[in-house]
PDB file of C-alpha atoms in Angstrom:
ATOM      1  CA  UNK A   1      79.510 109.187  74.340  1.00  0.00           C
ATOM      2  CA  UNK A   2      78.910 110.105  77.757  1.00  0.00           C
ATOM      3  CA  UNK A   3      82.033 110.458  80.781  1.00  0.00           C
ATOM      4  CA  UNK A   4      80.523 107.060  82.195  1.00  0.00           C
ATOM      5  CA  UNK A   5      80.806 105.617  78.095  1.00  0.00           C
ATOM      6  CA  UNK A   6      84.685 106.078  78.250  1.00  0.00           C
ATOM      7  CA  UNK A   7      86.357 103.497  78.528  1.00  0.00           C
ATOM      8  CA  UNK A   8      89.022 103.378  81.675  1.00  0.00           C
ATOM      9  CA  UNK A   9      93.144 103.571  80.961  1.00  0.00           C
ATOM     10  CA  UNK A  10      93.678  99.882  82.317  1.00  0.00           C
ATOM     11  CA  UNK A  11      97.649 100.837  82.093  1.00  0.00           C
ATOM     12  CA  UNK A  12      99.392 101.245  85.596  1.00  0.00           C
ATOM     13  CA  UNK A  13      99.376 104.947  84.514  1.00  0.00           C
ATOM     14  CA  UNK A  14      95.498 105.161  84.112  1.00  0.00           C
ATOM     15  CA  UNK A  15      95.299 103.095  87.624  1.00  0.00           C
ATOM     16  CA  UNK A  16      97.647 105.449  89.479  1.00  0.00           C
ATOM     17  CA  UNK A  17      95.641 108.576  88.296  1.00  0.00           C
ATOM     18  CA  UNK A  18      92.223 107.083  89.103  1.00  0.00           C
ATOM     19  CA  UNK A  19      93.768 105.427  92.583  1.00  0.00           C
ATOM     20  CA  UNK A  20      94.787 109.045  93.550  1.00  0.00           C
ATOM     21  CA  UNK A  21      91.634 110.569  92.462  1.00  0.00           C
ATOM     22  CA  UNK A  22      89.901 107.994  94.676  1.00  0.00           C
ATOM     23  CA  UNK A  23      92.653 108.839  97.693  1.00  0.00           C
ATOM     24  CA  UNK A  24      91.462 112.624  97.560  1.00  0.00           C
ATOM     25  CA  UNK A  25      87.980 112.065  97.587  1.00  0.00           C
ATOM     26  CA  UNK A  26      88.305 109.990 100.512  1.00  0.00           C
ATOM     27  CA  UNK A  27      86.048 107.560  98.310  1.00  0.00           C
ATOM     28  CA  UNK A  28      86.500 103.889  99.919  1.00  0.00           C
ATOM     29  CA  UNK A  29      84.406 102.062  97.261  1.00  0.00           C
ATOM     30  CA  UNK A  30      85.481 103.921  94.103  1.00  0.00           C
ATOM     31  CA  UNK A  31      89.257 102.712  95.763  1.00  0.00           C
ATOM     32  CA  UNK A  32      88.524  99.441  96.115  1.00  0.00           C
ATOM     33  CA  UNK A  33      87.235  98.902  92.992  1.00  0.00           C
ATOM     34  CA  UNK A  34      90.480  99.452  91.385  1.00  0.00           C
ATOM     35  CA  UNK A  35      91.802  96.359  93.092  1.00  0.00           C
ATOM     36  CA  UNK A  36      91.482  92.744  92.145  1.00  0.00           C
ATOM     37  CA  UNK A  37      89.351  90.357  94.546  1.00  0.00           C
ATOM     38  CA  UNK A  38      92.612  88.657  95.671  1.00  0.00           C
ATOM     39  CA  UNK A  39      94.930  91.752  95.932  1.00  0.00           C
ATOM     40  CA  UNK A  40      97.557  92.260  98.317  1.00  0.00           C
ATOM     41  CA  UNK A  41      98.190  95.766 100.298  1.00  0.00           C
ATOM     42  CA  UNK A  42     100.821  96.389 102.659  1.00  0.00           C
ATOM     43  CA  UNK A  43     101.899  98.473 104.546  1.00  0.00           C
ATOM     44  CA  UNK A  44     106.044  97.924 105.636  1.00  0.00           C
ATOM     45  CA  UNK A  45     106.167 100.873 107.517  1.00  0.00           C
ATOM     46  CA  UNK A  46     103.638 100.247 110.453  1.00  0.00           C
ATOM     47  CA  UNK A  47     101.969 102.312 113.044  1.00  0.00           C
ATOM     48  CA  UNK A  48      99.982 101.844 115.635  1.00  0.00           C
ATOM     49  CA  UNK A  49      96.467 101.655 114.666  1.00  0.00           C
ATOM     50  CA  UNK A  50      97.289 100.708 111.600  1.00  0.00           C
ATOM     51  CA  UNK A  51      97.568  96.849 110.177  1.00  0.00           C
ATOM     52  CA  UNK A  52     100.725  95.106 108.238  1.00  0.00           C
ATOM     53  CA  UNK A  53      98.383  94.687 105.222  1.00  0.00           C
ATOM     54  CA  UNK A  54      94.917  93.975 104.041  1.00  0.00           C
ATOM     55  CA  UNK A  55      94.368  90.837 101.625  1.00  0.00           C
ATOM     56  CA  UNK A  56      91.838  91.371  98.923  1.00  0.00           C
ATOM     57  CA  UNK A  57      89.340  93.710  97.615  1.00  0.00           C
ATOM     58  CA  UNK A  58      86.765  93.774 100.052  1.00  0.00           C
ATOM     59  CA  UNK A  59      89.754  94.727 102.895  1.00  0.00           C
ATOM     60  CA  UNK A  60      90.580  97.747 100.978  1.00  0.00           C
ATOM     61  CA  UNK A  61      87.114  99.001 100.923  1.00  0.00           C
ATOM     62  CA  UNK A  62      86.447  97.989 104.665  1.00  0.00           C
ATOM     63  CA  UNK A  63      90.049  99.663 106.322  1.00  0.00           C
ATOM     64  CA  UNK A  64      90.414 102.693 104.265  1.00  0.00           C
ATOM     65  CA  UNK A  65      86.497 103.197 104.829  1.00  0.00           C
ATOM     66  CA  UNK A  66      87.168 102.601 108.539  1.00  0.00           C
ATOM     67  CA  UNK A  67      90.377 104.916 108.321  1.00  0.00           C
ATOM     68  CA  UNK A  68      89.129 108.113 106.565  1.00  0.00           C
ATOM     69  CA  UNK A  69      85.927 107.622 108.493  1.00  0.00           C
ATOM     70  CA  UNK A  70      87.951 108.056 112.178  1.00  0.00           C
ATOM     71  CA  UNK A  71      90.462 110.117 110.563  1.00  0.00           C
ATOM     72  CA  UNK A  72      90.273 114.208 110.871  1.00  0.00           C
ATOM     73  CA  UNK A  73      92.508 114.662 107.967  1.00  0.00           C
ATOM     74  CA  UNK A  74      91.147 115.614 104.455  1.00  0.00           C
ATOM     75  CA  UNK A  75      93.826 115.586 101.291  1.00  0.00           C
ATOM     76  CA  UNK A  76      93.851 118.254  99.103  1.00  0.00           C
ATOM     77  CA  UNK A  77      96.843 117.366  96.664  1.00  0.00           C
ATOM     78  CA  UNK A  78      99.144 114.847  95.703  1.00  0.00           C
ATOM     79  CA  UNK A  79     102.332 115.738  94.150  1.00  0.00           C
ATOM     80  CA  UNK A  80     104.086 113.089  92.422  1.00  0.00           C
ATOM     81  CA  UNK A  81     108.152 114.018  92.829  1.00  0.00           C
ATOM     82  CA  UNK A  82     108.968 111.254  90.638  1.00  0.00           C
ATOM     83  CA  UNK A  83     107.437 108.402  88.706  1.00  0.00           C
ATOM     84  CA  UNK A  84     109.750 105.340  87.828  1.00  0.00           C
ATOM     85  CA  UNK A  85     108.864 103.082  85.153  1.00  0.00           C
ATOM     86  CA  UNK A  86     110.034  99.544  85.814  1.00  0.00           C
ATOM     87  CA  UNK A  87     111.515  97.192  83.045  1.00  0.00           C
ATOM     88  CA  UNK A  88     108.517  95.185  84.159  1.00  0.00           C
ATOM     89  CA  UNK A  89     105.803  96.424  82.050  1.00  0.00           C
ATOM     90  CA  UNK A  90     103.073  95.722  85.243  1.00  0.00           C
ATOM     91  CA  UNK A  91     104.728  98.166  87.937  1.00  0.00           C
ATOM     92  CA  UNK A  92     105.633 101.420  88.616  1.00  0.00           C
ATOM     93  CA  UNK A  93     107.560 103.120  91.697  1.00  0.00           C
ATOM     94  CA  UNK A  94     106.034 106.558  92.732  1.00  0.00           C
ATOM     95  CA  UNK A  95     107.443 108.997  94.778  1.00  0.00           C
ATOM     96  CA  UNK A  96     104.857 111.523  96.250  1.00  0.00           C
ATOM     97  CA  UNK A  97     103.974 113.405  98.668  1.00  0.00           C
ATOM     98  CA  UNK A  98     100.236 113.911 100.137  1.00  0.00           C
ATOM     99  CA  UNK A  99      99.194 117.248 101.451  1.00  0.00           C
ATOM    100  CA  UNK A 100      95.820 118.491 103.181  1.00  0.00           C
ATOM    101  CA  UNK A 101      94.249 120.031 106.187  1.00  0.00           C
ATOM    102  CA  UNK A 102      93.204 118.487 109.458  1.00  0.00           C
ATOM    103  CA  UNK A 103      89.743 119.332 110.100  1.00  0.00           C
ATOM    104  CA  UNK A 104      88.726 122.238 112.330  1.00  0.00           C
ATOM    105  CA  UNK A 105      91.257 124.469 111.144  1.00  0.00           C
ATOM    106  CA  UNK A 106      94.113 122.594 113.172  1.00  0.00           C
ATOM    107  CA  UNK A 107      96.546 123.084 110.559  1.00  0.00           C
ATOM    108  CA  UNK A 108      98.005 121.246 107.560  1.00  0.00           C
ATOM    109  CA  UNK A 109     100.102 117.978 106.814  1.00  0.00           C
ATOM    110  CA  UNK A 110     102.406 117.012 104.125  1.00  0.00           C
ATOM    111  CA  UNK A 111     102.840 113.031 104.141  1.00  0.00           C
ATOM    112  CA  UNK A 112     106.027 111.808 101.786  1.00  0.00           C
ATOM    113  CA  UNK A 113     105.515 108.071 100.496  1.00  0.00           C
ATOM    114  CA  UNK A 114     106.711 105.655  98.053  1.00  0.00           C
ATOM    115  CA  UNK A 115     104.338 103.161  96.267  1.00  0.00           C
ATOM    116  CA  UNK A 116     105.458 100.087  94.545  1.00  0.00           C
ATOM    117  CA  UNK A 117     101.933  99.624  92.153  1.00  0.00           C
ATOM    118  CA  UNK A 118     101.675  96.590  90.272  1.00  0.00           C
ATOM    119  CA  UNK A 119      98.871  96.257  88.037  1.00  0.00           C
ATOM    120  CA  UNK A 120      97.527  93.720  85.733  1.00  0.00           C
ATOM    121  CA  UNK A 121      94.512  93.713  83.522  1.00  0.00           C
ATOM    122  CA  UNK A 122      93.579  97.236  84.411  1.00  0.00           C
ATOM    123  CA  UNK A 123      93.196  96.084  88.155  1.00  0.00           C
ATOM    124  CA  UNK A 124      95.411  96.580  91.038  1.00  0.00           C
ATOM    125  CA  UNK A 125      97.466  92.867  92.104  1.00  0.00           C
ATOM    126  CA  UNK A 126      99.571  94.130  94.877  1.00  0.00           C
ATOM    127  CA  UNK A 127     100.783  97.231  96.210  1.00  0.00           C
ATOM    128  CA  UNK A 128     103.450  98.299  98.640  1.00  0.00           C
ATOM    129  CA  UNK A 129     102.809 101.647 100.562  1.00  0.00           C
ATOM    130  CA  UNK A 130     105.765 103.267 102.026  1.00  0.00           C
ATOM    131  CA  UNK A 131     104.132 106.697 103.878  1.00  0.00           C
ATOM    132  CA  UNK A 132     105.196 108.248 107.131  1.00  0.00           C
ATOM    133  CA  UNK A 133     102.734 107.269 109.510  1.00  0.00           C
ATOM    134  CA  UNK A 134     103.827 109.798 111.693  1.00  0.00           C
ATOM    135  CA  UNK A 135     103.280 112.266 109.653  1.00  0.00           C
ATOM    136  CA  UNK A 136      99.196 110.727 108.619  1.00  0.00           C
ATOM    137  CA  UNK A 137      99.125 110.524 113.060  1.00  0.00           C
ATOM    138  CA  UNK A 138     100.244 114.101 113.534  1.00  0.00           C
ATOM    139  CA  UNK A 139     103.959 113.294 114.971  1.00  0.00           C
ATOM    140  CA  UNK A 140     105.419 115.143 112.601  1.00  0.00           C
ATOM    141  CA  UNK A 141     104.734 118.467 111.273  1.00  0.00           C
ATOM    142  CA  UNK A 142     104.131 119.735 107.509  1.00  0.00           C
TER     143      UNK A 142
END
């Protein structure tokens, strides 16, 4: 059985690790394939720049393409500080905290967030994104 042969974790679990594999590769389509066609991601916390929320697949793949594409910084880790399990067997609450370089050697950036994931039938429904935009824009330093 080849790596392309085995099958995916469809569990919120197997989502989350793929979605952040995805995230660090700066890989718009391999993100957006996670997601359902009618999926829901928001953003509560806005900044400028960025919108309230994109509404379905094709979205994901067209603002987070658009995003890493203007964007000068490139994640190199993501450490989870804590992973709740909800009673509902569909969604988990993840605490993390993105860190990388901005390119050109003009330093590094740590960017806490909180994700609310729900996921159904191995595919991403909804997701709430709590990060510190002012930390992705540079406000804020590492």
């Amino acid at each position: 059985m080849t790596t392309s042969d085995t099958p995916l974790d469809p569990s919120p679990r197997g989502v989350l690790a793929r979605y952040r594999r995805a995230m660090l590769e700066l890989d718009a389509d391999a993100l957006a394939d996670l997601y359902a066609p009618d999926a829901v991601h928001e953003f509560p916390f806005r900044f400028p720049g960025f919108p309230e929320r994109y509404e379905g697949r094709e979205a994901v793949r067209a603002g987070y393409a658009a995003a890493w594409g203007a964007s000068p910084a490139r994640p190199t880790e993501v450490v989870e500080t804590a992973l709740h399990v909800s009673t509902d067997p569909e969604v988990l609450v993840v605490e993390q905290v993105v860190r990388g370089e901005i390119a050109g050697g003009r330093g590094a950036f740590a960017v806490p967030g909180l994700l609310v994931l729900r996921v159904r039938d191995g595919l991403i429904v909804h997701v709430r994104d709590y990060m510190d935009g002012l930390a992705v824009s540079g406000g804020r330093p590492s």
